[in-house]
mmCIF file of C-alpha atoms and ligand atoms in Angstrom:
data_model
loop_
_atom_site.group_PDB
_atom_site.id
_atom_site.type_symbol
_atom_site.label_atom_id
_atom_site.label_comp_id
_atom_site.label_asym_id
_atom_site.label_seq_id
_atom_site.Cartn_x
_atom_site.Cartn_y
_atom_site.Cartn_z
ATOM 1 C CA MET U 323 17.476 -251.638 169.552
ATOM 2 C CA ALA U 324 16.921 -249.922 166.235
ATOM 3 C CA ILE U 325 14.182 -247.883 164.621
ATOM 4 C CA LEU U 326 13.216 -249.138 161.160
ATOM 5 C CA LEU U 327 12.533 -246.435 158.572
ATOM 6 C CA THR U 328 10.614 -247.722 155.564
ATOM 7 C CA GLY U 329 11.224 -245.300 152.714
ATOM 8 C CA GLY U 330 14.188 -244.006 154.706
ATOM 9 C CA THR U 331 16.162 -242.719 151.701
ATOM 10 C CA GLY U 332 13.299 -240.487 150.531
ATOM 11 C CA PHE U 333 12.915 -236.769 151.180
ATOM 12 C CA ILE U 334 11.382 -236.861 154.658
ATOM 13 C CA GLY U 335 12.835 -240.283 155.544
ATOM 14 C CA SER U 336 16.440 -239.226 154.946
ATOM 15 C CA HIS U 337 16.101 -236.064 157.026
ATOM 16 C CA THR U 338 14.466 -238.087 159.789
ATOM 17 C CA ALA U 339 17.316 -240.631 159.685
ATOM 18 C CA VAL U 340 19.747 -237.745 160.260
ATOM 19 C CA GLU U 341 17.783 -236.330 163.198
ATOM 20 C CA LEU U 342 17.323 -239.762 164.807
ATOM 21 C CA ILE U 343 21.051 -240.485 164.521
ATOM 22 C CA ASN U 344 21.793 -237.011 165.935
ATOM 23 C CA ALA U 345 19.541 -238.000 168.847
ATOM 24 C CA LYS U 346 21.700 -241.140 169.381
ATOM 25 C CA GLN U 347 19.174 -243.601 167.997
ATOM 26 C CA ASP U 348 20.099 -246.645 165.914
ATOM 27 C CA VAL U 349 18.541 -246.462 162.465
ATOM 28 C CA VAL U 350 17.861 -249.219 159.942
ATOM 29 C CA ILE U 351 16.524 -248.286 156.501
ATOM 30 C CA ALA U 352 14.391 -250.319 154.090
ATOM 31 C CA ASP U 353 13.782 -248.649 150.728
ATOM 32 C CA ASP U 354 13.186 -250.043 147.251
ATOM 33 C CA LEU U 355 14.936 -246.994 145.710
ATOM 34 C CA SER U 356 12.003 -246.497 143.332
ATOM 35 C CA ASN U 357 12.094 -242.760 144.052
ATOM 36 C CA SER U 358 15.507 -242.258 145.684
ATOM 37 C CA LYS U 359 19.140 -243.302 145.379
ATOM 38 C CA ALA U 360 21.410 -245.570 147.427
ATOM 39 C CA GLU U 361 23.973 -242.752 147.658
ATOM 40 C CA ILE U 362 21.641 -241.027 150.164
ATOM 41 C CA VAL U 363 22.954 -243.513 152.721
ATOM 42 C CA ASP U 364 26.469 -242.112 152.106
ATOM 43 C CA LYS U 365 25.148 -238.579 152.562
ATOM 44 C CA ILE U 366 23.455 -239.493 155.842
ATOM 45 C CA GLU U 367 26.788 -240.920 156.992
ATOM 46 C CA GLN U 368 28.613 -237.778 155.813
ATOM 47 C CA ILE U 369 26.272 -235.547 157.813
ATOM 48 C CA THR U 370 26.079 -237.601 161.011
ATOM 49 C CA GLY U 371 29.356 -239.555 161.045
ATOM 50 C CA LYS U 372 27.323 -242.749 161.430
ATOM 51 C CA ARG U 373 26.148 -245.077 158.686
ATOM 52 C CA PRO U 374 22.643 -246.484 159.074
ATOM 53 C CA ALA U 375 22.103 -250.100 158.047
ATOM 54 C CA PHE U 376 20.397 -250.200 154.649
ATOM 55 C CA ARG U 377 18.550 -252.951 152.786
ATOM 56 C CA GLN U 378 17.055 -252.444 149.337
ATOM 57 C CA LEU U 379 13.568 -253.798 149.837
ATOM 58 C CA ASP U 380 10.018 -253.185 148.700
ATOM 59 C CA VAL U 381 8.123 -253.496 151.974
ATOM 60 C CA THR U 382 5.186 -255.192 150.275
ATOM 61 C CA ASP U 383 7.659 -258.128 150.183
ATOM 62 C CA LYS U 384 6.675 -259.631 153.528
ATOM 63 C CA ALA U 385 9.344 -262.334 153.470
ATOM 64 C CA GLY U 386 12.036 -259.719 152.906
ATOM 65 C CA LEU U 387 10.675 -257.557 155.695
ATOM 66 C CA ASP U 388 10.467 -260.556 157.997
ATOM 67 C CA ALA U 389 14.138 -261.283 157.281
ATOM 68 C CA MET U 390 14.998 -257.718 158.327
ATOM 69 C CA PHE U 391 13.141 -258.156 161.602
ATOM 70 C CA ASN U 392 15.133 -261.360 162.162
ATOM 71 C CA GLU U 393 18.409 -259.656 161.325
ATOM 72 C CA PHE U 394 17.918 -256.521 163.441
ATOM 73 C CA GLN U 395 16.383 -255.866 166.833
ATOM 74 C CA ILE U 396 13.595 -253.503 165.757
ATOM 75 C CA GLU U 397 12.033 -251.433 168.521
ATOM 76 C CA GLY U 398 9.551 -249.691 166.242
ATOM 77 C CA VAL U 399 8.835 -248.560 162.707
ATOM 78 C CA ILE U 400 8.468 -245.165 161.062
ATOM 79 C CA HIS U 401 6.551 -245.912 157.885
ATOM 80 C CA PHE U 402 7.341 -243.430 155.104
ATOM 81 C CA ALA U 403 7.307 -245.828 152.146
ATOM 82 C CA GLY U 404 4.558 -245.084 149.655
ATOM 83 C CA PHE U 405 3.642 -243.441 146.392
ATOM 84 C CA LYS U 406 3.133 -239.710 146.898
ATOM 85 C CA ALA U 407 2.446 -237.888 143.641
ATOM 86 C CA VAL U 408 -1.066 -236.462 143.812
ATOM 87 C CA GLY U 409 -1.519 -236.032 140.039
ATOM 88 C CA GLU U 410 -0.180 -239.504 139.275
ATOM 89 C CA SER U 411 -2.580 -240.989 141.838
ATOM 90 C CA VAL U 412 -5.509 -239.612 139.822
ATOM 91 C CA ALA U 413 -4.191 -241.331 136.676
ATOM 92 C CA LYS U 414 -3.178 -244.574 138.455
ATOM 93 C CA PRO U 415 -5.635 -245.135 141.311
ATOM 94 C CA ILE U 416 -5.282 -248.929 141.326
ATOM 95 C CA GLU U 417 -1.493 -248.741 141.665
ATOM 96 C CA TYR U 418 -1.800 -246.173 144.472
ATOM 97 C CA TYR U 419 -4.365 -248.115 146.485
ATOM 98 C CA ARG U 420 -2.521 -251.400 145.927
ATOM 99 C CA ASN U 421 0.917 -250.102 146.844
ATOM 100 C CA ASN U 422 0.117 -247.768 149.723
ATOM 101 C CA LEU U 423 -2.368 -250.070 151.443
ATOM 102 C CA ASP U 424 -0.335 -253.238 150.798
ATOM 103 C CA SER U 425 2.868 -251.768 152.162
ATOM 104 C CA MET U 426 1.130 -250.603 155.339
ATOM 105 C CA LEU U 427 -0.596 -253.961 155.833
ATOM 106 C CA SER U 428 2.569 -255.971 155.327
ATOM 107 C CA VAL U 429 4.434 -253.739 157.812
ATOM 108 C CA LEU U 430 1.612 -254.294 160.330
ATOM 109 C CA GLU U 431 1.576 -258.074 159.803
ATOM 110 C CA VAL U 432 5.324 -258.436 160.161
ATOM 111 C CA MET U 433 5.329 -256.135 163.200
ATOM 112 C CA ARG U 434 2.654 -258.298 164.806
ATOM 113 C CA ALA U 435 4.589 -261.492 164.084
ATOM 114 C CA HIS U 436 7.603 -259.992 165.851
ATOM 115 C CA GLN U 437 5.618 -258.351 168.652
ATOM 116 C CA CYS U 438 6.864 -254.946 167.601
ATOM 117 C CA ARG U 439 4.342 -252.399 168.825
ATOM 118 C CA LYS U 440 5.563 -248.877 168.124
ATOM 119 C CA LEU U 441 4.594 -247.299 164.840
ATOM 120 C CA ILE U 442 4.774 -243.776 163.443
ATOM 121 C CA PHE U 443 2.839 -243.175 160.231
ATOM 122 C CA SER U 444 3.335 -240.408 157.649
ATOM 123 C CA SER U 445 -0.128 -239.040 157.159
ATOM 124 C CA SER U 446 -1.027 -235.777 155.523
ATOM 125 C CA ALA U 447 -3.082 -232.635 155.968
ATOM 126 C CA THR U 448 -4.835 -233.757 152.801
ATOM 127 C CA VAL U 449 -7.052 -236.025 154.983
ATOM 128 C CA TYR U 450 -8.890 -232.878 156.148
ATOM 129 C CA GLY U 451 -10.202 -232.571 152.600
ATOM 130 C CA ALA U 452 -12.445 -229.614 151.939
ATOM 131 C CA ASN U 453 -14.508 -230.258 155.048
ATOM 132 C CA SER U 454 -13.562 -227.492 157.411
ATOM 133 C CA GLU U 455 -11.704 -224.242 157.808
ATOM 134 C CA SER U 456 -8.079 -223.457 158.679
ATOM 135 C CA PRO U 457 -6.496 -223.559 161.134
ATOM 136 C CA PHE U 458 -7.093 -227.311 161.162
ATOM 137 C CA LYS U 459 -7.158 -228.956 164.556
ATOM 138 C CA GLU U 460 -6.677 -232.728 164.805
ATOM 139 C CA THR U 461 -10.346 -232.998 165.791
ATOM 140 C CA ALA U 462 -11.542 -231.485 162.485
ATOM 141 C CA PRO U 463 -13.518 -233.915 160.331
ATOM 142 C CA THR U 464 -11.543 -235.965 157.819
ATOM 143 C CA GLY U 465 -12.474 -237.635 154.531
ATOM 144 C CA ASN U 466 -13.906 -236.012 151.428
ATOM 145 C CA CYS U 467 -10.389 -236.276 149.942
ATOM 146 C CA THR U 468 -9.898 -234.921 146.448
ATOM 147 C CA ASN U 469 -7.592 -237.616 145.030
ATOM 148 C CA PRO U 470 -6.615 -241.301 145.511
ATOM 149 C CA TYR U 471 -3.331 -240.367 147.223
ATOM 150 C CA GLY U 472 -5.297 -238.537 149.926
ATOM 151 C CA TRP U 473 -7.732 -241.427 150.234
ATOM 152 C CA THR U 474 -4.871 -243.885 150.839
ATOM 153 C CA LYS U 475 -3.745 -241.700 153.766
ATOM 154 C CA TYR U 476 -7.309 -241.510 155.045
ATOM 155 C CA MET U 477 -7.840 -245.277 154.702
ATOM 156 C CA ILE U 478 -4.569 -246.115 156.440
ATOM 157 C CA GLU U 479 -5.546 -243.819 159.313
ATOM 158 C CA GLN U 480 -8.773 -245.839 159.712
ATOM 159 C CA ILE U 481 -6.798 -249.105 159.590
ATOM 160 C CA LEU U 482 -4.453 -247.853 162.291
ATOM 161 C CA PHE U 483 -7.269 -246.722 164.600
ATOM 162 C CA GLY U 484 -8.685 -250.262 164.272
ATOM 163 C CA VAL U 485 -5.315 -251.881 164.970
ATOM 164 C CA ALA U 486 -4.781 -249.767 168.090
ATOM 165 C CA GLN U 487 -8.250 -250.650 169.321
ATOM 166 C CA ALA U 488 -7.682 -254.369 168.798
ATOM 167 C CA ASP U 489 -4.310 -254.418 170.558
ATOM 168 C CA PRO U 490 -4.192 -252.120 173.585
ATOM 169 C CA ASP U 491 -0.409 -252.531 173.814
ATOM 170 C CA MET U 492 0.157 -250.847 170.439
ATOM 171 C CA SER U 493 1.586 -247.311 170.363
ATOM 172 C CA ILE U 494 0.688 -245.609 167.110
ATOM 173 C CA VAL U 495 1.363 -241.985 166.233
ATOM 174 C CA LEU U 496 -0.195 -240.529 163.096
ATOM 175 C CA LEU U 497 1.571 -237.413 161.861
ATOM 176 C CA ARG U 498 -0.371 -235.161 159.532
ATOM 177 C CA TYR U 499 2.224 -233.234 157.551
ATOM 178 C CA PHE U 500 1.442 -229.832 156.121
ATOM 179 C CA ASN U 501 3.780 -228.627 153.311
ATOM 180 C CA PRO U 502 7.363 -229.789 153.899
ATOM 181 C CA ILE U 503 9.946 -227.821 151.904
ATOM 182 C CA GLY U 504 13.598 -226.836 152.227
ATOM 183 C CA ALA U 505 16.512 -229.216 152.615
ATOM 184 C CA HIS U 506 19.266 -230.079 155.049
ATOM 185 C CA GLU U 507 21.492 -227.036 155.548
ATOM 186 C CA SER U 508 24.560 -229.080 154.522
ATOM 187 C CA GLY U 509 23.140 -229.117 150.973
ATOM 188 C CA LEU U 510 23.770 -232.886 150.888
ATOM 189 C CA ILE U 511 20.173 -234.162 151.020
ATOM 190 C CA GLY U 512 16.907 -232.698 149.780
ATOM 191 C CA GLU U 513 13.898 -233.337 147.596
ATOM 192 C CA ARG U 514 14.562 -235.008 144.239
ATOM 193 C CA PRO U 515 11.280 -235.257 142.340
ATOM 194 C CA ASN U 516 10.964 -237.669 139.442
ATOM 195 C CA GLY U 517 10.180 -235.828 136.205
ATOM 196 C CA ILE U 518 8.179 -232.592 136.222
ATOM 197 C CA PRO U 519 7.570 -231.525 139.827
ATOM 198 C CA ASN U 520 4.008 -231.209 141.113
ATOM 199 C CA ASN U 521 4.858 -229.240 144.203
ATOM 200 C CA LEU U 522 5.537 -225.542 144.423
ATOM 201 C CA LEU U 523 9.094 -225.404 145.753
ATOM 202 C CA PRO U 524 10.784 -227.950 143.482
ATOM 203 C CA TYR U 525 9.063 -226.345 140.494
ATOM 204 C CA LEU U 526 10.172 -222.908 141.638
ATOM 205 C CA THR U 527 13.816 -223.892 142.205
ATOM 206 C CA GLN U 528 13.936 -225.721 138.848
ATOM 207 C CA THR U 529 12.585 -222.564 137.190
ATOM 208 C CA VAL U 530 15.215 -220.338 138.776
ATOM 209 C CA ILE U 531 18.030 -222.700 137.787
ATOM 210 C CA GLY U 532 16.709 -222.791 134.199
ATOM 211 C CA ILE U 533 15.301 -226.336 133.898
ATOM 212 C CA ARG U 534 11.750 -224.917 133.584
ATOM 213 C CA ASP U 535 10.806 -221.785 131.675
ATOM 214 C CA HIS U 536 8.488 -220.242 134.244
ATOM 215 C CA LEU U 537 6.445 -221.067 137.316
ATOM 216 C CA SER U 538 2.689 -221.250 136.863
ATOM 217 C CA VAL U 539 0.882 -219.722 139.833
ATOM 218 C CA PHE U 540 -2.376 -221.654 140.036
ATOM 219 C CA GLY U 541 -5.072 -219.098 140.753
ATOM 220 C CA ASN U 542 -4.930 -215.438 141.827
ATOM 221 C CA ASP U 543 -8.619 -215.084 142.627
ATOM 222 C CA TYR U 544 -8.771 -217.022 145.888
ATOM 223 C CA PRO U 545 -10.242 -215.287 148.971
ATOM 224 C CA THR U 546 -6.758 -214.807 150.480
ATOM 225 C CA HIS U 547 -4.686 -211.663 151.211
ATOM 226 C CA ASP U 548 -3.233 -211.561 147.676
ATOM 227 C CA GLY U 549 -5.516 -213.948 145.801
ATOM 228 C CA THR U 550 -3.033 -216.854 145.652
ATOM 229 C CA GLY U 551 -3.311 -220.105 147.617
ATOM 230 C CA VAL U 552 -2.166 -220.125 151.243
ATOM 231 C CA ARG U 553 -0.290 -223.096 152.749
ATOM 232 C CA ASP U 554 1.545 -224.023 155.941
ATOM 233 C CA PHE U 555 5.101 -224.514 154.671
ATOM 234 C CA ILE U 556 7.344 -226.288 157.172
ATOM 235 C CA HIS U 557 11.101 -226.852 156.990
ATOM 236 C CA VAL U 558 11.801 -230.554 156.426
ATOM 237 C CA VAL U 559 14.375 -230.558 159.244
ATOM 238 C CA ASP U 560 11.715 -229.308 161.683
ATOM 239 C CA LEU U 561 9.389 -231.995 160.365
ATOM 240 C CA ALA U 562 12.109 -234.629 160.848
ATOM 241 C CA LYS U 563 12.592 -233.507 164.449
ATOM 242 C CA GLY U 564 8.850 -233.971 164.932
ATOM 243 C CA HIS U 565 9.389 -237.690 164.229
ATOM 244 C CA VAL U 566 12.054 -237.947 166.911
ATOM 245 C CA ALA U 567 9.580 -236.399 169.370
ATOM 246 C CA ALA U 568 6.796 -238.683 168.129
ATOM 247 C CA PHE U 569 8.876 -241.823 168.624
ATOM 248 C CA ASP U 570 9.697 -240.701 172.122
ATOM 249 C CA TYR U 571 5.982 -240.198 172.730
ATOM 250 C CA ALA U 572 5.266 -243.730 171.428
ATOM 251 C CA ARG U 573 7.730 -245.082 173.994
ATOM 252 C CA LYS U 574 5.637 -243.588 176.788
ATOM 253 C CA HIS U 575 2.044 -243.988 175.581
ATOM 254 C CA THR U 576 -0.179 -246.677 174.119
ATOM 255 C CA GLY U 577 -3.134 -246.162 171.775
ATOM 256 C CA ALA U 578 -3.353 -244.172 168.557
ATOM 257 C CA GLU U 579 -2.756 -240.423 168.665
ATOM 258 C CA VAL U 580 -2.869 -237.906 165.810
ATOM 259 C CA PHE U 581 -0.685 -234.811 165.558
ATOM 260 C CA ASN U 582 -0.435 -232.018 163.031
ATOM 261 C CA LEU U 583 3.113 -231.161 162.044
ATOM 262 C CA GLY U 584 3.006 -227.614 160.748
ATOM 263 C CA THR U 585 4.099 -224.125 161.753
ATOM 264 C CA GLY U 586 0.609 -222.702 162.203
ATOM 265 C CA ILE U 587 1.482 -219.881 159.780
ATOM 266 C CA GLY U 588 -0.075 -219.585 156.339
ATOM 267 C CA TYR U 589 1.980 -218.093 153.503
ATOM 268 C CA SER U 590 0.643 -217.493 150.011
ATOM 269 C CA VAL U 591 2.317 -218.595 146.796
ATOM 270 C CA LEU U 592 3.295 -214.953 146.163
ATOM 271 C CA ASP U 593 4.701 -214.654 149.703
ATOM 272 C CA VAL U 594 6.916 -217.659 148.950
ATOM 273 C CA ILE U 595 8.071 -216.227 145.615
ATOM 274 C CA LYS U 596 8.977 -212.899 147.272
ATOM 275 C CA ALA U 597 10.737 -214.576 150.207
ATOM 276 C CA PHE U 598 12.687 -216.792 147.797
ATOM 277 C CA GLU U 599 13.793 -213.799 145.721
ATOM 278 C CA GLN U 600 14.893 -211.859 148.791
ATOM 279 C CA ALA U 601 16.610 -214.756 150.552
ATOM 280 C CA ASN U 602 18.628 -215.756 147.504
ATOM 281 C CA GLY U 603 19.004 -212.559 145.453
ATOM 282 C CA VAL U 604 17.361 -214.113 142.379
ATOM 283 C CA LYS U 605 14.297 -213.463 140.209
ATOM 284 C CA VAL U 606 11.482 -215.987 139.860
ATOM 285 C CA LYS U 607 9.779 -215.897 136.453
ATOM 286 C CA TYR U 608 6.099 -216.653 136.975
ATOM 287 C CA GLN U 609 2.702 -216.338 135.300
ATOM 288 C CA PHE U 610 -0.775 -216.444 136.758
ATOM 289 C CA CYS U 611 -2.792 -219.438 135.511
ATOM 290 C CA PRO U 612 -6.232 -220.831 136.285
ATOM 291 C CA ARG U 613 -6.770 -222.617 139.596
ATOM 292 C CA ARG U 614 -5.533 -226.206 139.803
ATOM 293 C CA PRO U 615 -8.450 -228.640 140.188
ATOM 294 C CA GLY U 616 -8.726 -230.053 143.700
ATOM 295 C CA ASP U 617 -6.831 -227.182 145.397
ATOM 296 C CA ILE U 618 -8.357 -225.355 148.330
ATOM 297 C CA ALA U 619 -7.765 -221.660 149.017
ATOM 298 C CA THR U 620 -6.209 -221.912 152.449
ATOM 299 C CA CYS U 621 -4.680 -224.747 154.442
ATOM 300 C CA TYR U 622 -2.715 -224.266 157.639
ATOM 301 C CA SER U 623 -2.440 -226.087 160.918
ATOM 302 C CA ASP U 624 -3.172 -225.517 164.529
ATOM 303 C CA PRO U 625 0.083 -227.052 165.842
ATOM 304 C CA SER U 626 -0.714 -226.597 169.553
ATOM 305 C CA LYS U 627 -1.345 -230.284 170.302
ATOM 306 C CA ALA U 628 2.156 -231.266 169.138
ATOM 307 C CA LYS U 629 3.611 -228.436 171.202
ATOM 308 C CA GLU U 630 1.763 -229.543 174.310
ATOM 309 C CA LEU U 631 2.158 -233.318 174.091
ATOM 310 C CA LEU U 632 5.233 -233.880 171.901
ATOM 311 C CA HIS U 633 7.067 -230.805 173.248
ATOM 312 C CA TRP U 634 7.888 -230.021 169.660
ATOM 313 C CA GLN U 635 7.414 -226.944 167.526
ATOM 314 C CA ALA U 636 8.820 -225.724 164.229
ATOM 315 C CA GLU U 637 11.790 -223.399 164.648
ATOM 316 C CA LYS U 638 12.851 -222.445 161.134
ATOM 317 C CA ASN U 639 11.263 -219.650 159.131
ATOM 318 C CA LEU U 640 10.371 -219.140 155.488
ATOM 319 C CA VAL U 641 13.731 -217.510 154.699
ATOM 320 C CA ASP U 642 15.555 -220.600 156.074
ATOM 321 C CA MET U 643 13.338 -222.818 153.935
ATOM 322 C CA CYS U 644 13.987 -220.781 150.761
ATOM 323 C CA ARG U 645 17.722 -220.509 151.367
ATOM 324 C CA ASP U 646 18.151 -224.234 152.048
ATOM 325 C CA ALA U 647 15.947 -225.245 149.099
ATOM 326 C CA TRP U 648 18.070 -223.116 146.768
ATOM 327 C CA ARG U 649 21.377 -224.422 148.147
ATOM 328 C CA TRP U 650 20.143 -227.977 147.536
ATOM 329 C CA GLN U 651 18.922 -227.196 144.006
ATOM 330 C CA GLN U 652 22.352 -225.820 143.140
ATOM 331 C CA ASN U 653 24.084 -228.947 144.489
ATOM 332 C CA CYS U 654 21.849 -231.729 143.260
HETATM 333 N N1 UDP E 818 1.282 -224.184 143.211
HETATM 334 C C1 UDP E 818 1.478 -223.293 142.160
HETATM 335 N N2 UDP E 818 2.272 -223.679 141.124
HETATM 336 C C2 UDP E 818 2.891 -224.894 141.067
HETATM 337 C C3 UDP E 818 2.688 -225.811 142.159
HETATM 338 C C4 UDP E 818 1.881 -225.404 143.193
HETATM 339 O O1 UDP E 818 0.947 -222.164 142.156
HETATM 340 O O2 UDP E 818 3.586 -225.190 140.096
HETATM 341 C C5 UDP E 818 0.446 -223.773 144.344
HETATM 342 C C6 UDP E 818 -0.736 -224.673 144.607
HETATM 343 O O3 UDP E 818 -1.849 -224.276 143.821
HETATM 344 C C7 UDP E 818 -0.963 -224.482 146.112
HETATM 345 C C8 UDP E 818 0.462 -224.263 146.641
HETATM 346 O O4 UDP E 818 1.243 -223.843 145.519
HETATM 347 O O5 UDP E 818 -1.709 -223.309 146.370
HETATM 348 C C9 UDP E 818 1.096 -225.521 147.224
HETATM 349 O O6 UDP E 818 0.972 -226.576 146.300
HETATM 350 P P1 UDP E 818 1.794 -227.927 146.420
HETATM 351 O O7 UDP E 818 1.491 -228.768 145.224
HETATM 352 O O8 UDP E 818 3.241 -227.631 146.693
HETATM 353 O O9 UDP E 818 1.223 -228.603 147.744
HETATM 354 P P2 UDP E 818 -0.292 -228.963 148.163
HETATM 355 O O10 UDP E 818 -0.697 -227.908 149.140
HETATM 356 O O11 UDP E 818 -1.126 -229.008 146.945
HETATM 357 O O12 UDP E 818 -0.137 -230.284 148.823
#
């Protein structure tokens, strides 16, 4: 039986496809290629020696998704597909709510029709909002999100808790990602943002390679060790391995369970700049700018629940993340 990855040619989806195939799992990918390229399937094959089945499909197309469930024996779904640009979600809330909620609901309806009951969902640390203090435990209050993207993650979490309650045979794992960065060490897959990047690492690597003039550091007056924002950066390959562990967990447990996927270590924006310079022997041109609206000072995880129950923990460090991100930027 195969595991269906919606959004499987995206940044986290493609790395997860690699790790699942490395773990001898059959992978089927559905992706509409709105924010990725079909050639990623070739790269996954190049890395693993095995080509996952791929169908170009927008998963809000229920008939198309149904056809995939008829074509393949799907054991469970890892649902990555969705719009993910925070800034864009503020400008286009209707599109974000429509797309992210619709795609989740159509996946759930088609899963139900085919009695497929294992689901892993890409949630985000953003659901913790500004409610409580780092390190965030899974039991910390959620909601109070600062943008529509975050609210779609929050709303889908509520939907999934309801679905698990209504069907006691469902196994649902909600993974709250912290800040995934880096790339596969082969340099063949990585993050490919559309247009001007929102996130720190793609902006930084594009600055160093000369696409952007300088990196704006948003705020140097936060109550942190150097005044810049602190985040829990996690290597995307570690994050991908967390999905392999989560699917394994879904095979053994029913109900809905939430896990943080982070390292538990907070690094500041300046820490990242310094680590990047040292790891790669380059200079990062940056300027301090005012705080970015909606940002919080510090956000890092307590990853102990994933360690205890998923038997998973992040293994790569900040230097690995910086080195792999730079290798990818030079190749892509
Ligand atoms: N950041 C920055 N300059 C940028 C992009 C991000 O200084 O061009 C900072 C941002 O204010 C935050 C951290 O880097 O403190 C991580 O931001 P990112 O957008 O990557 O992820 P977020 O934590 O907002 O999801």
